[in-house]
mmCIF file of C-alpha atoms in Angstrom:
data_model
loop_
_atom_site.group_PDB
_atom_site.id
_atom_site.type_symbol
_atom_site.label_atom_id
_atom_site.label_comp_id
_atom_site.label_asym_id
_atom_site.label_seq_id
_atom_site.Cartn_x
_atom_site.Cartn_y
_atom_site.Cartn_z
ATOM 1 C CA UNK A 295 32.116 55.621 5.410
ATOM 2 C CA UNK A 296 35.953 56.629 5.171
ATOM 3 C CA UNK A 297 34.343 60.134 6.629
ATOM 4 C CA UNK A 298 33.127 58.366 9.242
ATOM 5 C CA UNK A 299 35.850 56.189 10.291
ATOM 6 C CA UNK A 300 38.529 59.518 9.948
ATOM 7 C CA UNK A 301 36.053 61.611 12.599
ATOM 8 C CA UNK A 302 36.325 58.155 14.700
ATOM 9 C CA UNK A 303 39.719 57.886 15.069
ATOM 10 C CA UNK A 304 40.396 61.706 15.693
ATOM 11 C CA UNK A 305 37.749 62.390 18.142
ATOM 12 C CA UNK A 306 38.237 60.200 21.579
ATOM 13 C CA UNK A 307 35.170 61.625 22.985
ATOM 14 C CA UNK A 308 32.769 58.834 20.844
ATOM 15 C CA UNK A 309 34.422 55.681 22.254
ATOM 16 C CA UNK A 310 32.919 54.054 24.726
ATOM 17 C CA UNK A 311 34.044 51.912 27.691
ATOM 18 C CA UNK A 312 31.550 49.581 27.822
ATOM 19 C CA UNK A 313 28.592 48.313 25.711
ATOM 20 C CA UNK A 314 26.270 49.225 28.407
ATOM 21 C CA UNK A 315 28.011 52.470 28.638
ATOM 22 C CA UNK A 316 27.484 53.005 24.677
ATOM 23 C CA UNK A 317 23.633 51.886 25.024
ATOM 24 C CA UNK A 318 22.526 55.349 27.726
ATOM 25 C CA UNK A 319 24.638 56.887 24.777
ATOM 26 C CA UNK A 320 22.087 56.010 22.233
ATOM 27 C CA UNK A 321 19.250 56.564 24.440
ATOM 28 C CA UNK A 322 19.994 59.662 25.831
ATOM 29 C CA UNK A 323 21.364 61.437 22.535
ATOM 30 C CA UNK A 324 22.132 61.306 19.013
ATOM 31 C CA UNK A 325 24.532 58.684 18.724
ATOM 32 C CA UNK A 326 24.726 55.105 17.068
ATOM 33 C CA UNK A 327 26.513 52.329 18.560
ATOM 34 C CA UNK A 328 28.194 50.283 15.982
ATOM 35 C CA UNK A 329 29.511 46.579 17.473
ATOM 36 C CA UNK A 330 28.788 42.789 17.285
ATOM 37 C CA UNK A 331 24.840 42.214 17.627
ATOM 38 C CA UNK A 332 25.144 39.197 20.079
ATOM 39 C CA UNK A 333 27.066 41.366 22.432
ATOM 40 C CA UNK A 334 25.378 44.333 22.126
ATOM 41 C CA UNK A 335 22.468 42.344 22.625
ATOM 42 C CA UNK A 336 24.292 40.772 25.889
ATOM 43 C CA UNK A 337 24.083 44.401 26.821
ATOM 44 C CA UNK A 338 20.826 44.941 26.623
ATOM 45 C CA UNK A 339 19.118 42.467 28.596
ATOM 46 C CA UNK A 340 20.162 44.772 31.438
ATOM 47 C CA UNK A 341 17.665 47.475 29.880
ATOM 48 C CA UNK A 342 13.899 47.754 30.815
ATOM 49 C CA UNK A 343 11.760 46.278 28.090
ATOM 50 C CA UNK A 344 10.994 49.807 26.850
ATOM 51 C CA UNK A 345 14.038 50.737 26.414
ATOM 52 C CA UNK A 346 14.587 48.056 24.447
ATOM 53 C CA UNK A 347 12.288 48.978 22.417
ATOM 54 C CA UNK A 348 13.393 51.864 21.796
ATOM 55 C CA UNK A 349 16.466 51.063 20.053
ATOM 56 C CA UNK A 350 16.606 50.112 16.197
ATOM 57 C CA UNK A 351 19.023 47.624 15.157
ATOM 58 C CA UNK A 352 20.201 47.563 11.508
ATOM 59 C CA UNK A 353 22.454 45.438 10.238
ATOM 60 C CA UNK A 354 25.581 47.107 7.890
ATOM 61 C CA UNK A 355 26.855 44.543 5.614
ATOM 62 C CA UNK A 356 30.547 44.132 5.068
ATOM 63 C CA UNK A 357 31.163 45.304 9.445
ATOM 64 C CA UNK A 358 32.617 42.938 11.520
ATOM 65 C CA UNK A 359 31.503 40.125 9.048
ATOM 66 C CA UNK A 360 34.562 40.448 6.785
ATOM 67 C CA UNK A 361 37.550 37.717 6.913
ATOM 68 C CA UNK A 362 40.650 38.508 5.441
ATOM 69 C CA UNK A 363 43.121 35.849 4.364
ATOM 70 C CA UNK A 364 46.774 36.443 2.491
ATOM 71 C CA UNK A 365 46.954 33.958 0.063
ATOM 72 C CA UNK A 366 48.680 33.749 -3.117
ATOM 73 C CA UNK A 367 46.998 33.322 -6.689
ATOM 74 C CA UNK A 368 48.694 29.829 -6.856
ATOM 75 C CA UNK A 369 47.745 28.283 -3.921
ATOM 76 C CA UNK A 370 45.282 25.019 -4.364
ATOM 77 C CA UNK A 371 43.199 25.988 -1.415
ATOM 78 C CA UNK A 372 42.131 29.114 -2.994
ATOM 79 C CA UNK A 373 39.495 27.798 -5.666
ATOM 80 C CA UNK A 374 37.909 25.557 -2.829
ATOM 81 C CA UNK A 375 37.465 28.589 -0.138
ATOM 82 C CA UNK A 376 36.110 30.762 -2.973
ATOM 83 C CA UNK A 377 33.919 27.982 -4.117
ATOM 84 C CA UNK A 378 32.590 27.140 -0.656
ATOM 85 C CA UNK A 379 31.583 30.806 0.302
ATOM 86 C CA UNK A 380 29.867 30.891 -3.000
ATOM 87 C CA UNK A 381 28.090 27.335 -1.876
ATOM 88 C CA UNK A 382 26.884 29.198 1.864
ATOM 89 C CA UNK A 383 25.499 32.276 -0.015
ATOM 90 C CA UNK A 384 23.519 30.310 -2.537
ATOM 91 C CA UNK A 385 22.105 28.246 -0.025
ATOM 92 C CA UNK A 386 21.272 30.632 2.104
ATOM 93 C CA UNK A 387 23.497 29.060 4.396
ATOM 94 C CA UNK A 388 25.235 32.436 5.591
ATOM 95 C CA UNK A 389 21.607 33.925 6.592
ATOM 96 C CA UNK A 390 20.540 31.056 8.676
ATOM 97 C CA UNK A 391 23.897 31.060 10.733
ATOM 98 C CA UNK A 392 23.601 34.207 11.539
ATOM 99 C CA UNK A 393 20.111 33.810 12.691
ATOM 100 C CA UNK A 394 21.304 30.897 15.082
ATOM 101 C CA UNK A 395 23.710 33.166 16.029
ATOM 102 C CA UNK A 396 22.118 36.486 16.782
ATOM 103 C CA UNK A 397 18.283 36.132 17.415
ATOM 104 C CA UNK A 398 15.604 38.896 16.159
ATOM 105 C CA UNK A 399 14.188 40.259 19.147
ATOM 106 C CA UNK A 400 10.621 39.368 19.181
ATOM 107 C CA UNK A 401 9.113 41.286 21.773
ATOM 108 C CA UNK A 402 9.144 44.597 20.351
ATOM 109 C CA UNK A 403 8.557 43.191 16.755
ATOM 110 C CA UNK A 404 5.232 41.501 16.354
ATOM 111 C CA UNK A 405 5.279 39.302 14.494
ATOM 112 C CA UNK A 406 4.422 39.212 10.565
ATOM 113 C CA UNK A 407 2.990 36.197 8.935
ATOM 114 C CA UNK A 408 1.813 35.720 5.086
ATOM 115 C CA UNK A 409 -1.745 34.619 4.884
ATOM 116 C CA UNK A 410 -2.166 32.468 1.312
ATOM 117 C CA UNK A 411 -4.769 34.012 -0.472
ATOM 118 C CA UNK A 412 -6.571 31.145 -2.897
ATOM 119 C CA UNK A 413 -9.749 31.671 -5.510
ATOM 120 C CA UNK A 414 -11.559 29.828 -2.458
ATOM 121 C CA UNK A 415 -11.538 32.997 -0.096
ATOM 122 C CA UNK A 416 -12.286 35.242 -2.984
ATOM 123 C CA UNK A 417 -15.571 33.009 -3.825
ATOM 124 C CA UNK A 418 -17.611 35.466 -1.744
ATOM 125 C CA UNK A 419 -15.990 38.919 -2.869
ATOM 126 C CA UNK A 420 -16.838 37.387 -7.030
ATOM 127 C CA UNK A 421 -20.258 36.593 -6.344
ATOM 128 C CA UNK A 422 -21.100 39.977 -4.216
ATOM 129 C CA UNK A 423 -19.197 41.299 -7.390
ATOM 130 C CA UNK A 424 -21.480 39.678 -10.188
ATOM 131 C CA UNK A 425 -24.737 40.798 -7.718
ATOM 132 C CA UNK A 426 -23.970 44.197 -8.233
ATOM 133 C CA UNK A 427 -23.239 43.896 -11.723
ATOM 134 C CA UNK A 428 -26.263 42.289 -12.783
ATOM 135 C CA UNK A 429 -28.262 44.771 -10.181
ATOM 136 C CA UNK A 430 -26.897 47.685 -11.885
ATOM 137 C CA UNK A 431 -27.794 46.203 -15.297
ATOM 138 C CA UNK A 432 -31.362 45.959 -13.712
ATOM 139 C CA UNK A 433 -31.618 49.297 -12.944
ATOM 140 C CA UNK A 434 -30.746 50.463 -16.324
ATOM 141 C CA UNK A 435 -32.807 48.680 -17.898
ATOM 142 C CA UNK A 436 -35.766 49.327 -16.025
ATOM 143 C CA UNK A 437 -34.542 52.968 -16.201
ATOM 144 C CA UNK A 438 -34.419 52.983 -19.906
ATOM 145 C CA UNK A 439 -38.178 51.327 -19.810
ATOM 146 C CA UNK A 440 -39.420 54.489 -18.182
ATOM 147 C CA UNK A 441 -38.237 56.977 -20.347
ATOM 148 C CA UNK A 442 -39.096 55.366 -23.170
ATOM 149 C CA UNK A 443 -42.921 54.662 -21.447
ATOM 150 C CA UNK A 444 -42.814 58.420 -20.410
ATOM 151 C CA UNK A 445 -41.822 59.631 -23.996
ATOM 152 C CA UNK A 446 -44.526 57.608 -25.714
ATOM 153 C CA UNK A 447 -47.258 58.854 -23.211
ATOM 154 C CA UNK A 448 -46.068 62.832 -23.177
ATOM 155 C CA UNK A 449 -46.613 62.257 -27.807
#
């Protein structure tokens, strides 16, 4: 990442003007546009549906989601910040602002959903199951009857 950030700040020709300007960047070559999501997406509603589509967002944890405060060891304040961000990430809090904030985009993603799967829609799958068991157990049997018919009338 340090790499990244060096090549960044020595080569002018990567920065962008604008978001929208960054956007034909990523569409038309090899480059990634790294900035706020809601913005970006801002951006973006400007694009055809397709190109929408076309472009992948990922989300880098620790970018533009990291607050910095100078505060000494001794202050009281401390232990209730530190205790309160630990309160949002436990609860989930943290991921369900930032979904307020910054919406998936759901036409280009269909949508996924988690079908419960119970003994009750398996009832069919068992029983076809035991059929063919007891089917095959048939045909042995009536398998083994035959050669042992055929060997005592060939004696």
């Amino acid at each position: 990442m340090n790499e990244v950030i060096q090549r960044m700040q020595s080569d002018e020709s990567l920065y962008v003007s604008s978001h929208a300007d960054g956007l034909q960047r990523v569409l038309g070559s090899k480059y990634v546009l790294i900035g706020n999501s809601r913005t970006v997406r801002k951006a973006m509603e400007d694009l055809d549906q397709e190109q929408q589509c076309n472009i992948t967002e990922i989300q880098m944890d620790g970018i533009e989601q990291m607050v910095a405060l100078i505060m000494p060891a001794s202050n009281a304040y401390r232990k209730m910040i530190n205790y309160e961000i630990l309160r949002y990430y436990s609860n989930g809090l943290n991921n369900r602002i930032s979904e307020a904030i910054a919406r998936r985009r759901s036409k280009c993603v269909k949508q996924k959903q988690f079908h419960r799967i119970s003994t009750g829609s398996t009832t069919f799958q068992l029983y076809l199951f035991l059929m063919g068991s007891a089917l095959a157990i048939v045909f042995i049997g009536i398998e083994l009857m035959c050669y042992h018919f055929k060997k005592r009338t060939n004696m």
